[in-house]
Amino acid sequence: MAKGFILDLDGTVYVEEKILDGVKESIDYLRQCGHKVVFFTNKSIATRNDYVKKLRGLGIDASIEDVINSNYITTIFLNQKMKPEEAVYVIGEAALFEELQSEGIRITADPREANYVVLGWDREFNYRKLNDAYQAWAANNAMIIATNPDRTCPMIDGQLPDCGSIIGAFEGTTGKPVDYIMGKPSKLAADIVIKDILKLTPEDCYIVGDRLETDIRMGIDHGVQTVLVMSGITTEEMARTSIHKPSYVLPSMKDIHQLQIS
């Protein structure tokens, strides 16, 4: 029976512009066995189309239907929640704005008009943006939505602060947690990927990723088998001490054929 494989990207399929050893062959293997493969990244600074182009450039066959990012989950959530007259104040980069606007989300630069605030990874984050988001929350009781909780993003020569740092700044200001997180490990994200895209049951799916608190936690929370790969951000010490225990641990995607898939 066909299974569904939800593959993380950064630290699992590639790091920056370099595909990890054996990944293409492993994806080909899964597809040749009749399994469904989709790619799910929490990263909000590129569009789904950008990811399709990147994967194809690395030799991996991919279409827009195969790629999910936290921006896409955010647009679905907002379209379900927002009234036509409502607006969103956005902290993020061009890709987040582009994907929200392409789905008809009304964006405002005036925090006094904002009914929602979206926090994404923003490498030009500053005090003005933090203050605007705070004023929308304080004056309008705006709902606060974060694209993803990742504290850092893996790079070839280290790590960079990700959206988690911006969440931290906002929560440090308000003293309260954000209302919703859109990407992994949220239930909304899990339901969209498993039920709507893969059209499978959680028991027939595997999530493969390098992050315990997002990839592995999403699988554990929602009944999906989990595969931790040690090619990204997680160290052996982190894996040993974490409360999020994966179903399987592999050195990398190259070893995916070792799974006993039934």
C-alpha positions as YAML, in Angstrom:
chain: A
units: angstrom
residues:
- id: 1
  name: MET
  ca: [0.00, 0.00, 0.00]
- id: 2
  name: ALA
  ca: [1.25, 3.48, -0.88]
- id: 3
  name: LYS
  ca: [2.52, 5.58, 2.02]
- id: 4
  name: GLY
  ca: [2.94, 9.31, 2.26]
- id: 5
  name: PHE
  ca: [6.32, 10.91, 2.94]
- id: 6
  name: ILE
  ca: [6.43, 14.51, 4.18]
- id: 7
  name: LEU
  ca: [9.98, 15.74, 3.68]
- id: 8
  name: ASP
  ca: [11.45, 18.80, 5.35]
- id: 9
  name: LEU
  ca: [13.80, 20.81, 3.14]
- id: 10
  name: ASP
  ca: [16.55, 22.75, 4.99]
- id: 11
  name: GLY
  ca: [18.86, 20.29, 6.71]
- id: 12
  name: THR
  ca: [17.00, 17.31, 5.25]
- id: 13
  name: VAL
  ca: [17.03, 17.65, 1.46]
- id: 14
  name: TYR
  ca: [19.62, 20.42, 1.15]
- id: 15
  name: VAL
  ca: [21.62, 23.03, 3.02]
- id: 16
  name: GLU
  ca: [21.50, 26.40, 1.26]
- id: 17
  name: GLU
  ca: [22.21, 25.62, -2.42]
- id: 18
  name: LYS
  ca: [23.82, 22.21, -1.88]
- id: 19
  name: ILE
  ca: [21.75, 19.05, -2.12]
- id: 20
  name: LEU
  ca: [22.70, 16.51, 0.52]
- id: 21
  name: ASP
  ca: [24.36, 13.29, -0.58]
- id: 22
  name: GLY
  ca: [22.00, 10.56, -1.75]
- id: 23
  name: VAL
  ca: [18.80, 12.60, -1.38]
- id: 24
  name: LYS
  ca: [17.77, 12.55, -5.04]
- id: 25
  name: GLU
  ca: [18.30, 8.80, -5.21]
- id: 26
  name: SER
  ca: [16.26, 8.29, -2.02]
- id: 27
  name: ILE
  ca: [13.34, 10.35, -3.35]
- id: 28
  name: ASP
  ca: [13.47, 8.43, -6.63]
- id: 29
  name: TYR
  ca: [13.45, 5.19, -4.62]
- id: 30
  name: LEU
  ca: [10.35, 6.19, -2.64]
- id: 31
  name: ARG
  ca: [8.49, 7.20, -5.78]
- id: 32
  name: GLN
  ca: [9.50, 4.04, -7.63]
- id: 33
  name: CYS
  ca: [8.02, 2.05, -4.72]
- id: 34
  name: GLY
  ca: [4.72, 3.84, -5.33]
- id: 35
  name: HIS
  ca: [4.83, 6.16, -2.32]
- id: 36
  name: LYS
  ca: [3.66, 9.77, -2.36]
- id: 37
  name: VAL
  ca: [6.29, 12.43, -1.62]
- id: 38
  name: VAL
  ca: [5.64, 16.06, -0.67]
- id: 39
  name: PHE
  ca: [7.97, 18.76, 0.61]
- id: 40
  name: PHE
  ca: [7.05, 20.88, 3.64]
- id: 41
  name: THR
  ca: [9.17, 23.78, 4.84]
- id: 42
  name: ASN
  ca: [8.47, 26.23, 7.65]
- id: 43
  name: LYS
  ca: [10.67, 28.83, 5.99]
- id: 44
  name: SER
  ca: [8.69, 31.95, 5.01]
- id: 45
  name: ILE
  ca: [11.27, 33.88, 2.98]
- id: 46
  name: ALA
  ca: [10.65, 32.06, -0.32]
- id: 47
  name: THR
  ca: [7.46, 31.27, -2.23]
- id: 48
  name: ARG
  ca: [6.23, 27.82, -3.17]
- id: 49
  name: ASN
  ca: [7.21, 28.57, -6.76]
- id: 50
  name: ASP
  ca: [10.71, 29.49, -5.58]
- id: 51
  name: TYR
  ca: [10.98, 26.08, -3.91]
- id: 52
  name: VAL
  ca: [9.77, 24.28, -7.03]
- id: 53
  name: LYS
  ca: [12.48, 26.04, -9.07]
- id: 54
  name: LYS
  ca: [15.12, 25.26, -6.47]
- id: 55
  name: LEU
  ca: [14.22, 21.57, -6.24]
- id: 56
  name: ARG
  ca: [14.18, 21.22, -10.02]
- id: 57
  name: GLY
  ca: [17.53, 22.99, -10.20]
- id: 58
  name: LEU
  ca: [18.91, 20.38, -7.81]
- id: 59
  name: GLY
  ca: [17.62, 17.59, -10.04]
- id: 60
  name: ILE
  ca: [14.50, 16.71, -8.00]
- id: 61
  name: ASP
  ca: [11.20, 16.53, -9.86]
- id: 62
  name: ALA
  ca: [8.65, 18.78, -8.13]
- id: 63
  name: SER
  ca: [5.45, 20.65, -8.95]
- id: 64
  name: ILE
  ca: [3.60, 23.36, -7.04]
- id: 65
  name: GLU
  ca: [1.22, 20.69, -5.68]
- id: 66
  name: ASP
  ca: [4.18, 18.91, -4.08]
- id: 67
  name: VAL
  ca: [5.37, 21.90, -2.04]
- id: 68
  name: ILE
  ca: [3.87, 23.31, 1.16]
- id: 69
  name: ASN
  ca: [5.32, 26.21, 3.10]
- id: 70
  name: SER
  ca: [4.18, 28.09, 6.18]
- id: 71
  name: ASN
  ca: [3.03, 31.02, 4.01]
- id: 72
  name: TYR
  ca: [0.57, 28.73, 2.23]
- id: 73
  name: ILE
  ca: [-0.84, 27.47, 5.55]
- id: 74
  name: THR
  ca: [-1.15, 31.09, 6.69]
- id: 75
  name: THR
  ca: [-3.19, 32.08, 3.62]
- id: 76
  name: ILE
  ca: [-5.59, 29.18, 4.18]
- id: 77
  name: PHE
  ca: [-6.06, 30.13, 7.84]
- id: 78
  name: LEU
  ca: [-6.65, 33.82, 7.09]
- id: 79
  name: ASN
  ca: [-9.10, 33.11, 4.28]
- id: 80
  name: GLN
  ca: [-11.08, 30.97, 6.71]
- id: 81
  name: LYS
  ca: [-11.04, 33.60, 9.47]
- id: 82
  name: MET
  ca: [-11.06, 37.07, 7.90]
- id: 83
  name: LYS
  ca: [-14.06, 39.19, 7.04]
- id: 84
  name: PRO
  ca: [-13.90, 41.14, 3.74]
- id: 85
  name: GLU
  ca: [-13.33, 44.49, 5.46]
- id: 86
  name: GLU
  ca: [-10.54, 43.24, 7.72]
- id: 87
  name: ALA
  ca: [-6.81, 43.75, 7.16]
- id: 88
  name: VAL
  ca: [-3.45, 42.27, 8.17]
- id: 89
  name: TYR
  ca: [-0.25, 43.95, 9.30]
- id: 90
  name: VAL
  ca: [2.69, 41.82, 8.15]
- id: 91
  name: ILE
  ca: [6.23, 41.49, 9.43]
- id: 92
  name: GLY
  ca: [8.13, 39.45, 6.87]
- id: 93
  name: GLU
  ca: [9.92, 39.46, 3.56]
- id: 94
  name: ALA
  ca: [8.71, 39.81, -0.03]
- id: 95
  name: ALA
  ca: [7.73, 36.14, -0.42]
- id: 96
  name: LEU
  ca: [5.27, 36.32, 2.48]
- id: 97
  name: PHE
  ca: [3.66, 39.50, 1.15]
- id: 98
  name: GLU
  ca: [3.47, 38.01, -2.35]
- id: 99
  name: GLU
  ca: [1.78, 34.80, -1.25]
- id: 100
  name: LEU
  ca: [-0.72, 36.57, 1.00]
- id: 101
  name: GLN
  ca: [-1.64, 39.08, -1.71]
- id: 102
  name: SER
  ca: [-1.96, 36.37, -4.36]
- id: 103
  name: GLU
  ca: [-4.68, 34.77, -2.22]
- id: 104
  name: GLY
  ca: [-6.60, 38.01, -1.81]
- id: 105
  name: ILE
  ca: [-5.48, 38.83, 1.74]
- id: 106
  name: ARG
  ca: [-5.84, 42.57, 2.42]
- id: 107
  name: ILE
  ca: [-2.57, 43.94, 3.82]
- id: 108
  name: THR
  ca: [-2.22, 47.28, 5.59]
- id: 109
  name: ALA
  ca: [0.84, 49.31, 6.58]
- id: 110
  name: ASP
  ca: [-1.22, 51.11, 9.25]
- id: 111
  name: PRO
  ca: [-1.34, 49.18, 12.54]
- id: 112
  name: ARG
  ca: [-4.52, 51.08, 13.50]
- id: 113
  name: GLU
  ca: [-6.33, 49.28, 10.67]
- id: 114
  name: ALA
  ca: [-4.99, 45.82, 11.46]
- id: 115
  name: ASN
  ca: [-7.27, 43.09, 12.76]
- id: 116
  name: TYR
  ca: [-4.50, 40.50, 12.40]
- id: 117
  name: VAL
  ca: [-0.73, 40.60, 12.68]
- id: 118
  name: VAL
  ca: [1.38, 38.03, 10.84]
- id: 119
  name: LEU
  ca: [4.90, 37.48, 12.13]
- id: 120
  name: GLY
  ca: [7.31, 35.89, 9.64]
- id: 121
  name: TRP
  ca: [11.06, 35.64, 9.31]
- id: 122
  name: ASP
  ca: [12.30, 39.15, 8.49]
- id: 123
  name: ARG
  ca: [16.01, 39.83, 8.09]
- id: 124
  name: GLU
  ca: [15.27, 43.58, 8.25]
- id: 125
  name: PHE
  ca: [13.25, 43.34, 11.47]
- id: 126
  name: ASN
  ca: [13.52, 46.51, 13.56]
- id: 127
  name: TYR
  ca: [11.99, 48.45, 16.45]
- id: 128
  name: ARG
  ca: [9.47, 50.26, 14.26]
- id: 129
  name: LYS
  ca: [8.00, 46.98, 13.01]
- id: 130
  name: LEU
  ca: [7.87, 45.59, 16.53]
- id: 131
  name: ASN
  ca: [6.14, 48.73, 17.77]
- id: 132
  name: ASP
  ca: [3.61, 48.67, 14.91]
- id: 133
  name: ALA
  ca: [2.74, 45.05, 15.68]
- id: 134
  name: TYR
  ca: [2.44, 45.87, 19.37]
- id: 135
  name: GLN
  ca: [0.17, 48.86, 18.71]
- id: 136
  name: ALA
  ca: [-2.13, 46.72, 16.53]
- id: 137
  name: TRP
  ca: [-2.36, 44.23, 19.40]
- id: 138
  name: ALA
  ca: [-2.75, 46.83, 22.14]
- id: 139
  name: ALA
  ca: [-5.21, 49.16, 20.38]
- id: 140
  name: ASN
  ca: [-7.19, 46.73, 18.20]
- id: 141
  name: ASN
  ca: [-6.82, 43.46, 20.06]
- id: 142
  name: ALA
  ca: [-5.41, 42.14, 16.78]
- id: 143
  name: MET
  ca: [-4.98, 38.35, 16.51]
- id: 144
  name: ILE
  ca: [-1.27, 37.45, 16.37]
- id: 145
  name: ILE
  ca: [-0.24, 34.72, 13.93]
- id: 146
  name: ALA
  ca: [3.30, 33.44, 13.40]
- id: 147
  name: THR
  ca: [4.31, 31.57, 10.27]
- id: 148
  name: ASN
  ca: [6.64, 29.20, 12.12]
- id: 149
  name: PRO
  ca: [8.34, 28.69, 15.49]
- id: 150
  name: ASP
  ca: [11.85, 27.83, 14.24]
- id: 151
  name: ARG
  ca: [14.43, 29.60, 16.36]
- id: 152
  name: THR
  ca: [17.20, 29.30, 13.77]
- id: 153
  name: CYS
  ca: [17.75, 28.24, 10.16]
- id: 154
  name: PRO
  ca: [20.70, 25.95, 9.32]
- id: 155
  name: MET
  ca: [23.34, 27.33, 6.96]
- id: 156
  name: ILE
  ca: [26.53, 25.75, 5.63]
- id: 157
  name: ASP
  ca: [28.68, 27.81, 8.00]
- id: 158
  name: GLY
  ca: [26.34, 27.90, 11.00]
- id: 159
  name: GLN
  ca: [22.82, 29.12, 11.80]
- id: 160
  name: LEU
  ca: [20.77, 32.31, 11.42]
- id: 161
  name: PRO
  ca: [17.99, 33.60, 13.71]
- id: 162
  name: ASP
  ca: [14.60, 32.62, 12.23]
- id: 163
  name: CYS
  ca: [10.99, 33.54, 13.01]
- id: 164
  name: GLY
  ca: [11.28, 32.24, 16.57]
- id: 165
  name: SER
  ca: [13.44, 35.23, 17.43]
- id: 166
  name: ILE
  ca: [10.73, 37.60, 16.21]
- id: 167
  name: ILE
  ca: [8.08, 35.70, 18.16]
- id: 168
  name: GLY
  ca: [10.35, 36.07, 21.19]
- id: 169
  name: ALA
  ca: [10.59, 39.83, 20.73]
- id: 170
  name: PHE
  ca: [6.83, 40.17, 20.45]
- id: 171
  name: GLU
  ca: [6.05, 37.89, 23.39]
- id: 172
  name: GLY
  ca: [8.65, 39.69, 25.45]
- id: 173
  name: THR
  ca: [6.78, 42.93, 24.76]
- id: 174
  name: THR
  ca: [3.24, 41.71, 25.44]
- id: 175
  name: GLY
  ca: [3.98, 39.11, 28.11]
- id: 176
  name: LYS
  ca: [1.62, 36.73, 26.31]
- id: 177
  name: PRO
  ca: [2.09, 33.96, 23.73]
- id: 178
  name: VAL
  ca: [1.10, 34.53, 20.12]
- id: 179
  name: ASP
  ca: [-2.37, 33.25, 19.27]
- id: 180
  name: TYR
  ca: [-1.50, 30.78, 16.51]
- id: 181
  name: ILE
  ca: [1.52, 29.24, 14.80]
- id: 182
  name: MET
  ca: [0.84, 28.14, 11.24]
- id: 183
  name: GLY
  ca: [3.67, 25.83, 10.20]
- id: 184
  name: LYS
  ca: [4.96, 22.63, 11.75]
- id: 185
  name: PRO
  ca: [3.99, 21.33, 14.31]
- id: 186
  name: SER
  ca: [0.46, 22.81, 14.16]
- id: 187
  name: LYS
  ca: [-2.66, 20.68, 13.72]
- id: 188
  name: LEU
  ca: [-3.83, 22.92, 10.88]
- id: 189
  name: ALA
  ca: [-0.64, 22.20, 8.96]
- id: 190
  name: ALA
  ca: [-0.82, 18.48, 9.68]
- id: 191
  name: ASP
  ca: [-4.45, 18.25, 8.56]
- id: 192
  name: ILE
  ca: [-3.84, 20.14, 5.31]
- id: 193
  name: VAL
  ca: [-0.84, 18.03, 4.33]
- id: 194
  name: ILE
  ca: [-2.19, 14.63, 5.38]
- id: 195
  name: LYS
  ca: [-5.90, 14.90, 4.60]
- id: 196
  name: ASP
  ca: [-6.10, 17.45, 1.79]
- id: 197
  name: ILE
  ca: [-2.84, 16.92, -0.11]
- id: 198
  name: LEU
  ca: [-1.72, 13.33, 0.51]
- id: 199
  name: LYS
  ca: [-5.31, 12.12, 1.08]
- id: 200
  name: LEU
  ca: [-4.11, 9.46, 3.49]
- id: 201
  name: THR
  ca: [-4.57, 8.59, 7.15]
- id: 202
  name: PRO
  ca: [-1.88, 9.71, 9.62]
- id: 203
  name: GLU
  ca: [-0.94, 6.08, 10.22]
- id: 204
  name: ASP
  ca: [0.04, 5.73, 6.56]
- id: 205
  name: CYS
  ca: [2.38, 8.72, 6.62]
- id: 206
  name: TYR
  ca: [5.97, 9.43, 7.61]
- id: 207
  name: ILE
  ca: [7.46, 12.83, 8.35]
- id: 208
  name: VAL
  ca: [11.20, 13.12, 7.72]
- id: 209
  name: GLY
  ca: [13.08, 16.07, 9.18]
- id: 210
  name: ASP
  ca: [16.01, 17.35, 11.18]
- id: 211
  name: ARG
  ca: [14.13, 19.29, 13.87]
- id: 212
  name: LEU
  ca: [12.79, 17.66, 17.00]
- id: 213
  name: GLU
  ca: [10.51, 20.50, 18.08]
- id: 214
  name: THR
  ca: [8.82, 20.97, 14.69]
- id: 215
  name: ASP
  ca: [9.17, 17.97, 12.34]
- id: 216
  name: ILE
  ca: [9.24, 15.22, 14.96]
- id: 217
  name: ARG
  ca: [6.77, 16.89, 17.30]
- id: 218
  name: MET
  ca: [4.23, 17.31, 14.49]
- id: 219
  name: GLY
  ca: [4.39, 13.62, 13.74]
- id: 220
  name: ILE
  ca: [4.09, 12.60, 17.38]
- id: 221
  name: ASP
  ca: [1.23, 15.01, 18.08]
- id: 222
  name: HIS
  ca: [-0.80, 13.89, 15.08]
- id: 223
  name: GLY
  ca: [-0.18, 10.15, 14.83]
- id: 224
  name: VAL
  ca: [2.38, 10.18, 12.02]
- id: 225
  name: GLN
  ca: [5.50, 7.99, 12.02]
- id: 226
  name: THR
  ca: [8.61, 10.13, 12.48]
- id: 227
  name: VAL
  ca: [12.08, 9.92, 10.98]
- id: 228
  name: LEU
  ca: [14.80, 12.14, 12.45]
- id: 229
  name: VAL
  ca: [17.75, 12.71, 10.14]
- id: 230
  name: MET
  ca: [21.03, 13.85, 11.65]
- id: 231
  name: SER
  ca: [22.07, 15.88, 8.61]
- id: 232
  name: GLY
  ca: [20.76, 19.19, 9.90]
- id: 233
  name: ILE
  ca: [20.37, 21.03, 13.16]
- id: 234
  name: THR
  ca: [19.91, 18.20, 15.69]
- id: 235
  name: THR
  ca: [22.91, 16.83, 17.56]
- id: 236
  name: GLU
  ca: [23.17, 13.42, 19.23]
- id: 237
  name: GLU
  ca: [22.92, 15.12, 22.62]
- id: 238
  name: MET
  ca: [19.75, 16.96, 21.60]
- id: 239
  name: ALA
  ca: [18.20, 13.73, 20.31]
- id: 240
  name: ARG
  ca: [19.14, 11.87, 23.50]
- id: 241
  name: THR
  ca: [17.68, 14.45, 25.89]
- id: 242
  name: SER
  ca: [14.63, 15.60, 23.95]
- id: 243
  name: ILE
  ca: [11.10, 14.76, 25.09]
- id: 244
  name: HIS
  ca: [10.21, 14.33, 21.41]
- id: 245
  name: LYS
  ca: [11.33, 10.80, 20.56]
- id: 246
  name: PRO
  ca: [11.25, 9.86, 16.86]
- id: 247
  name: SER
  ca: [10.12, 6.49, 15.53]
- id: 248
  name: TYR
  ca: [13.40, 6.19, 13.62]
- id: 249
  name: VAL
  ca: [16.78, 7.94, 13.57]
- id: 250
  name: LEU
  ca: [18.86, 7.92, 10.39]
- id: 251
  name: PRO
  ca: [22.17, 9.59, 9.55]
- id: 252
  name: SER
  ca: [20.52, 11.21, 6.52]
- id: 253
  name: MET
  ca: [17.88, 10.82, 3.80]
- id: 254
  name: LYS
  ca: [20.42, 8.66, 1.99]
- id: 255
  name: ASP
  ca: [19.51, 5.85, 4.39]
- id: 256
  name: ILE
  ca: [15.73, 5.99, 3.90]
- id: 257
  name: HIS
  ca: [15.74, 2.55, 2.25]
- id: 258
  name: GLN
  ca: [16.59, 1.08, 5.70]
- id: 259
  name: LEU
  ca: [13.05, 1.78, 6.97]
- id: 260
  name: GLN
  ca: [10.82, -1.23, 7.31]
- id: 261
  name: ILE
  ca: [7.85, 0.26, 5.47]
- id: 262
  name: SER
  ca: [4.67, -1.78, 5.79]
...
